[in-house]
Amino acid sequence: MVIMKITATILDRIGHKGPYAQTRPLRLAEIDLAPPGPDEMLVKIEAAGLCHSDLSVINGDRPRPMPMALGHEAVATVLEPGSIAAKHFAPGDRVVLSFLPLCGYCPSCHSGEGYLCGNGAAANGAGTLLSGERRLSENGHAVQHHLGSSAFATHAVVDRRSAVKIDSDIPVEIAALFGCAVLTGAGAVLNGGNLRAGESVVVYGLGGVGLAALMAAIAGGANPVVAIDPVPEKRALALELGALAAVPPEDGEDAVVAALGRKPDLVIETVGKAPVLAKAYGLARRGGRIVTVGLPNPADMLSIPAVSLVGDGKTLMGSYMGNAIPSRDIPRYIALWRAGRMPVEKLLSSVSPLSEINALFDELASGTAIRQVVVP
């Protein structure tokens, strides 16, 4: 194979302010894509979802090396696997991309905690693939990979460990959502939260991750479930999906306790704001569990009464990637979707061409969208 020309969405610097339709932080560019290495694959991007993790790079909350080709939640078709990847994937395979490649041999991977893979995290932070290589360039200058995927593009080269094979009959705009929103939200409840049937659950934030968490809680037998979000339409959807109650944040703890009859067993925080996490912590019952999947600005600090961890017997934990092993969990969540127990299609707000991506980030930032998908 030779270097090919692709269209990709490039961010040249971080720290942009909205409205993004006017400031236009992302540009579509024709760039070069080098052939895959032995453990890598050339894939054709079929659909990619917009996520707050993308927005956090744009606005500077999650600093990354620049320039970078953004996008990490996607579904793709394998075109050409490298010599080692060909033992696992074939041309024509449909794959969901995962935003953390699991190396398989670091201490975290060996202990069953691949979602904390040190080598995968280091590669993501450096803007490379797991091999340490960059396959993207523009006019001879390197372009960084975003979370091993760079999926706001027509094509990508990804490590085989960033891909999970799925059936080809799933609509691409639905399949893409399993790579981040569903993987993270459902995993926060079922893996991180270790939900037990009959427990009460509260979910803060009803974006794609929060609604996926709510679906998983209901599928896992939680009863009752209460949602908290400022957007009326999202609260209405939570009720449609089976929540007992959905309240605005200003109604606070009293409304939740009134709906549940007591404080909840498990609280899931997906907003990514330290003050919201502090409220989530305070809301949980004595002996309750609080799981956060939000990614606040690194400068934000959390303040809670230190004595409460012991005195109230609470458990506060972070859940990166929903404590997921993608090759294990993505098929599980797809099976729940097929059974009608996790209607992931309800997360989909819009399907748009890649050319509209700046305006789409305005909708995401405003809180009006749940999950938007772009197609190359």
XYZ file of C-alpha atoms in Angstrom:
376
model
C 0.000 0.000 0.000
C 0.981 3.591 -0.548
C 0.221 6.839 1.205
C -3.375 7.826 0.497
C -5.189 11.132 0.597
C -8.089 11.363 3.037
C -10.393 14.076 4.316
C -10.124 14.655 8.058
C -11.270 17.203 10.626
C -8.267 19.074 12.044
C -7.979 21.081 15.249
C -4.914 23.344 15.116
C -5.005 24.687 18.677
C -6.970 24.215 21.891
C -8.893 26.806 23.890
C -11.575 27.854 21.411
C -14.740 29.587 22.571
C -18.184 29.287 21.039
C -20.256 29.827 19.091
C -18.268 27.303 17.089
C -20.295 27.876 13.940
C -18.624 31.311 13.902
C -15.203 30.663 15.436
C -14.845 27.449 13.388
C -12.151 25.669 15.407
C -12.296 22.608 13.160
C -11.334 22.588 9.520
C -11.810 19.911 6.908
C -8.529 19.193 5.202
C -7.061 16.770 2.718
C -4.183 15.091 4.522
C -1.934 12.086 4.059
C -2.559 8.702 5.661
C 0.378 6.281 5.734
C -0.137 2.517 5.450
C -0.835 0.523 8.608
C 1.888 -1.250 10.549
C 1.752 -5.003 11.269
C -0.643 -4.631 14.234
C -2.738 -1.917 12.568
C -5.557 -1.666 10.041
C -6.718 0.749 7.394
C -10.442 1.324 7.936
C -13.174 3.286 6.200
C -15.165 5.376 8.681
C -18.893 4.776 8.273
C -20.231 7.022 11.062
C -18.845 8.870 14.085
C -20.519 10.358 17.145
C -19.779 13.704 18.787
C -18.827 13.469 22.455
C -17.987 15.891 25.252
C -14.494 14.384 25.234
C -14.058 15.930 21.772
C -15.458 19.242 22.987
C -13.105 19.138 25.997
C -10.139 19.147 23.628
C -11.569 22.003 21.591
C -12.245 24.228 24.611
C -8.998 23.325 26.390
C -10.396 21.309 29.295
C -8.427 18.286 28.067
C -5.109 19.549 26.658
C -3.697 17.453 23.819
C -0.803 17.891 21.402
C -1.682 19.816 18.264
C -2.526 19.709 15.420
C -4.870 16.775 15.939
C -7.452 14.941 13.845
C -10.410 14.626 16.201
C -13.086 11.964 16.700
C -13.124 8.777 18.749
C -16.639 7.223 18.822
C -17.155 5.437 15.526
C -17.991 2.423 13.434
C -15.830 1.475 10.449
C -15.191 -1.172 7.823
C -11.818 -2.885 7.616
C -10.119 -2.321 4.257
C -6.600 -3.622 4.795
C -5.225 -5.250 7.950
C -1.507 -5.406 8.636
C 0.282 -8.748 8.773
C -0.468 -9.402 12.477
C -3.887 -7.737 12.456
C -4.863 -10.045 9.554
C -4.897 -12.942 12.019
C -7.808 -11.262 13.786
C -9.615 -9.192 11.147
C -10.400 -9.506 7.443
C -11.296 -6.955 4.781
C -15.004 -6.220 4.985
C -15.294 -6.735 8.744
C -17.484 -4.170 10.487
C -15.846 -2.843 13.666
C -16.692 -0.485 16.505
C -13.711 1.637 17.513
C -12.737 1.850 21.170
C -11.001 4.970 22.474
C -8.415 3.104 24.559
C -6.394 0.284 22.980
C -5.616 -2.440 25.516
C -2.019 -3.563 25.063
C -2.633 -6.874 26.841
C 0.665 -7.063 28.714
C 0.972 -4.109 31.114
C 0.217 -4.620 34.839
C -3.310 -3.236 34.463
C -4.135 -5.505 31.544
C -2.664 -8.515 33.354
C -4.812 -7.776 36.422
C -8.028 -7.606 34.396
C -8.173 -3.808 34.496
C -7.489 -3.133 30.837
C -9.502 0.082 31.006
C -6.510 1.441 32.949
C -3.971 0.214 30.379
C -0.851 2.315 30.919
C 0.513 1.873 27.424
C -2.811 2.733 25.804
C -3.181 5.825 27.988
C 0.383 6.950 27.213
C -0.215 6.596 23.482
C -3.471 8.555 23.719
C -1.776 11.327 25.669
C 1.036 11.545 23.137
C -1.292 11.577 20.123
C 0.101 8.350 18.668
C -1.157 4.863 17.957
C -0.299 2.095 20.419
C 2.856 1.397 18.401
C 4.080 4.922 19.147
C 3.789 5.790 15.460
C 1.788 8.497 13.719
C 0.229 7.659 10.370
C -1.260 11.102 9.696
C 0.528 14.095 8.178
C -0.192 17.319 6.344
C 2.337 18.928 4.016
C 5.063 16.795 5.558
C 4.201 17.709 9.166
C 2.832 15.190 11.640
C -0.841 15.304 12.635
C -1.728 13.771 16.010
C -4.168 10.899 16.436
C -7.113 11.461 18.785
C -7.546 8.539 21.208
C -6.178 6.137 18.636
C -9.077 6.757 16.250
C -9.234 10.221 14.584
C -12.660 9.220 13.361
C -14.015 12.524 12.028
C -12.577 11.514 8.689
C -13.186 9.395 5.639
C -10.531 6.836 6.633
C -8.219 6.043 9.520
C -5.424 3.741 10.543
C -6.101 2.163 13.937
C -4.448 -0.446 16.092
C -6.297 -3.764 15.951
C -6.749 -3.483 19.721
C -8.798 -0.331 19.152
C -11.416 -2.328 17.241
C -14.179 -4.771 18.171
C -15.814 -6.842 15.426
C -19.614 -6.597 15.231
C -22.355 -7.892 12.941
C -22.854 -5.878 9.776
C -26.652 -5.613 10.044
C -26.612 -2.939 12.773
C -27.329 0.535 11.339
C -24.066 2.446 11.367
C -25.516 5.484 13.148
C -26.527 3.172 16.020
C -23.401 1.020 15.999
C -21.131 4.038 16.443
C -22.686 4.845 19.817
C -21.521 1.590 21.388
C -17.891 2.756 21.191
C -18.142 5.484 23.835
C -21.569 6.624 25.067
C -22.924 3.138 25.717
C -19.596 1.607 26.704
C -18.990 4.354 29.280
C -22.502 4.903 30.620
C -23.616 1.294 30.849
C -20.252 0.249 32.235
C -20.405 2.882 34.988
C -23.558 1.173 36.284
C -22.919 -2.496 35.595
C -19.127 -2.661 36.034
C -18.100 0.300 38.171
C -21.314 0.568 40.177
C -21.742 -3.203 40.515
C -25.510 -2.736 40.387
C -27.616 -5.252 42.259
C -31.225 -5.833 41.197
C -33.685 -3.830 43.257
C -31.263 -1.063 44.178
C -32.259 2.558 43.722
C -30.214 4.619 41.247
C -29.897 8.335 40.528
C -28.248 9.573 37.328
C -26.884 13.139 37.123
C -26.788 14.385 33.527
C -28.749 13.033 30.568
C -26.361 13.314 27.667
C -25.473 10.204 25.711
C -23.459 8.722 28.578
C -26.051 9.556 31.235
C -28.964 8.150 29.258
C -26.954 5.012 28.486
C -26.355 4.681 32.231
C -30.080 5.078 32.871
C -30.904 2.401 30.280
C -28.377 0.026 31.791
C -29.716 0.636 35.292
C -33.223 -0.261 34.175
C -31.989 -3.263 32.158
C -30.020 -4.413 35.209
C -33.061 -4.399 37.479
C -32.609 -1.100 39.325
C -35.798 0.069 41.009
C -36.538 2.896 41.186
C -34.410 5.119 38.944
C -34.429 8.934 39.100
C -32.756 11.283 36.599
C -31.506 14.845 37.090
C -31.010 17.237 34.159
C -31.865 20.872 33.333
C -33.305 20.116 29.852
C -37.040 19.298 29.880
C -36.882 17.214 26.700
C -34.165 15.012 28.170
C -36.155 14.552 31.352
C -39.170 13.534 29.275
C -37.052 10.945 27.469
C -35.821 9.570 30.798
C -39.411 9.026 31.860
C -40.175 7.361 28.527
C -37.246 5.008 29.100
C -38.568 3.945 32.488
C -37.326 6.403 35.122
C -39.719 6.866 38.029
C -38.993 10.583 38.110
C -36.863 13.144 36.273
C -36.191 16.452 38.000
C -34.276 19.661 37.243
C -31.114 20.297 39.288
C -32.660 23.202 41.171
C -35.215 20.840 42.754
C -32.252 19.103 44.347
C -32.059 16.438 46.988
C -35.555 16.956 48.377
C -37.220 16.023 45.081
C -35.066 12.903 44.717
C -35.701 11.729 48.269
C -39.415 12.388 47.837
C -39.471 10.211 44.713
C -37.369 7.390 46.175
C -38.586 7.466 49.738
C -34.989 7.689 50.938
C -31.514 8.495 49.644
C -30.299 6.280 46.760
C -28.061 3.235 46.861
C -26.096 4.179 43.736
C -25.469 7.611 42.205
C -23.960 8.017 38.730
C -22.424 11.409 37.866
C -21.847 12.086 34.157
C -21.737 15.897 34.000
C -18.020 16.402 34.522
C -18.286 19.325 36.945
C -16.771 19.195 40.440
C -19.732 20.945 42.141
C -22.120 18.411 40.596
C -19.953 15.541 41.821
C -20.016 17.027 45.327
C -23.822 17.092 45.192
C -23.894 13.516 43.914
C -21.684 12.443 46.803
C -23.916 14.172 49.345
C -27.053 12.624 47.867
C -26.009 8.973 48.288
C -27.292 7.148 51.370
C -25.011 5.988 54.172
C -23.187 3.015 52.717
C -24.056 4.186 49.213
C -21.847 4.195 46.138
C -21.027 7.165 43.927
C -19.542 6.544 40.483
C -18.309 9.407 38.322
C -17.537 9.168 34.616
C -17.399 12.914 33.937
C -14.100 14.543 33.010
C -13.816 17.973 34.688
C -11.144 20.488 33.851
C -7.892 19.218 35.441
C -7.719 22.367 37.571
C -11.072 21.673 39.252
C -10.855 20.407 42.832
C -13.407 18.325 44.731
C -14.254 19.191 48.338
C -16.158 16.715 50.518
C -16.220 16.111 54.296
C -13.307 13.715 54.749
C -14.889 12.093 57.789
C -17.930 11.041 55.747
C -15.977 8.385 53.869
C -15.641 6.454 57.123
C -18.494 7.877 59.171
C -21.043 7.311 56.418
C -19.319 4.288 54.897
C -19.604 5.717 51.392
C -17.666 4.583 48.343
C -16.592 7.204 45.783
C -14.976 5.891 42.628
C -14.033 7.046 39.174
C -14.940 4.900 36.200
C -12.811 5.372 33.112
C -14.391 3.951 29.961
C -17.049 2.352 32.155
C -14.480 -0.084 33.611
C -14.906 -1.823 30.283
C -13.119 -4.532 28.422
C -14.463 -3.519 24.998
C -14.169 -6.952 23.374
C -16.262 -8.354 26.235
C -18.707 -5.532 26.884
C -19.609 -4.177 23.441
C -21.109 -7.549 22.376
C -22.998 -7.696 25.691
C -24.537 -4.273 25.218
C -25.392 -5.019 21.593
C -27.181 -8.164 22.798
C -29.218 -6.057 25.258
C -30.064 -3.668 22.407
C -31.175 -6.529 20.180
C -33.372 -7.827 22.999
C -35.041 -4.411 23.289
C -33.721 -3.863 26.806
C -31.379 -0.986 25.894
C -33.000 1.124 23.131
C -29.773 2.852 22.101
C -31.484 4.388 19.077
C -33.208 6.776 21.497
C -29.843 8.469 22.061
C -29.570 9.603 18.457
C -30.323 13.327 18.016
C -29.229 13.805 14.406
C -27.242 12.424 11.484
C -25.337 15.091 9.547
C -22.535 15.472 7.016
C -19.034 16.041 8.326
C -19.075 19.561 6.878
C -21.529 20.697 9.595
C -19.350 19.653 12.502
C -18.617 23.107 13.952
C -22.299 24.001 14.267
C -23.002 20.574 15.733
C -20.592 21.279 18.576
C -22.663 24.363 19.433
C -25.683 22.091 19.901
C -23.616 19.721 22.029
C -22.247 22.548 24.186
C -25.730 23.984 24.739
C -26.995 20.727 26.164
C -29.821 20.404 23.646
C -28.357 17.416 21.789
C -27.952 13.914 23.158
C -25.804 12.146 20.570
C -25.118 13.573 17.115
C -23.582 11.431 14.418
C -21.643 12.597 11.380
C -21.042 10.616 8.227
C -18.092 11.302 5.912
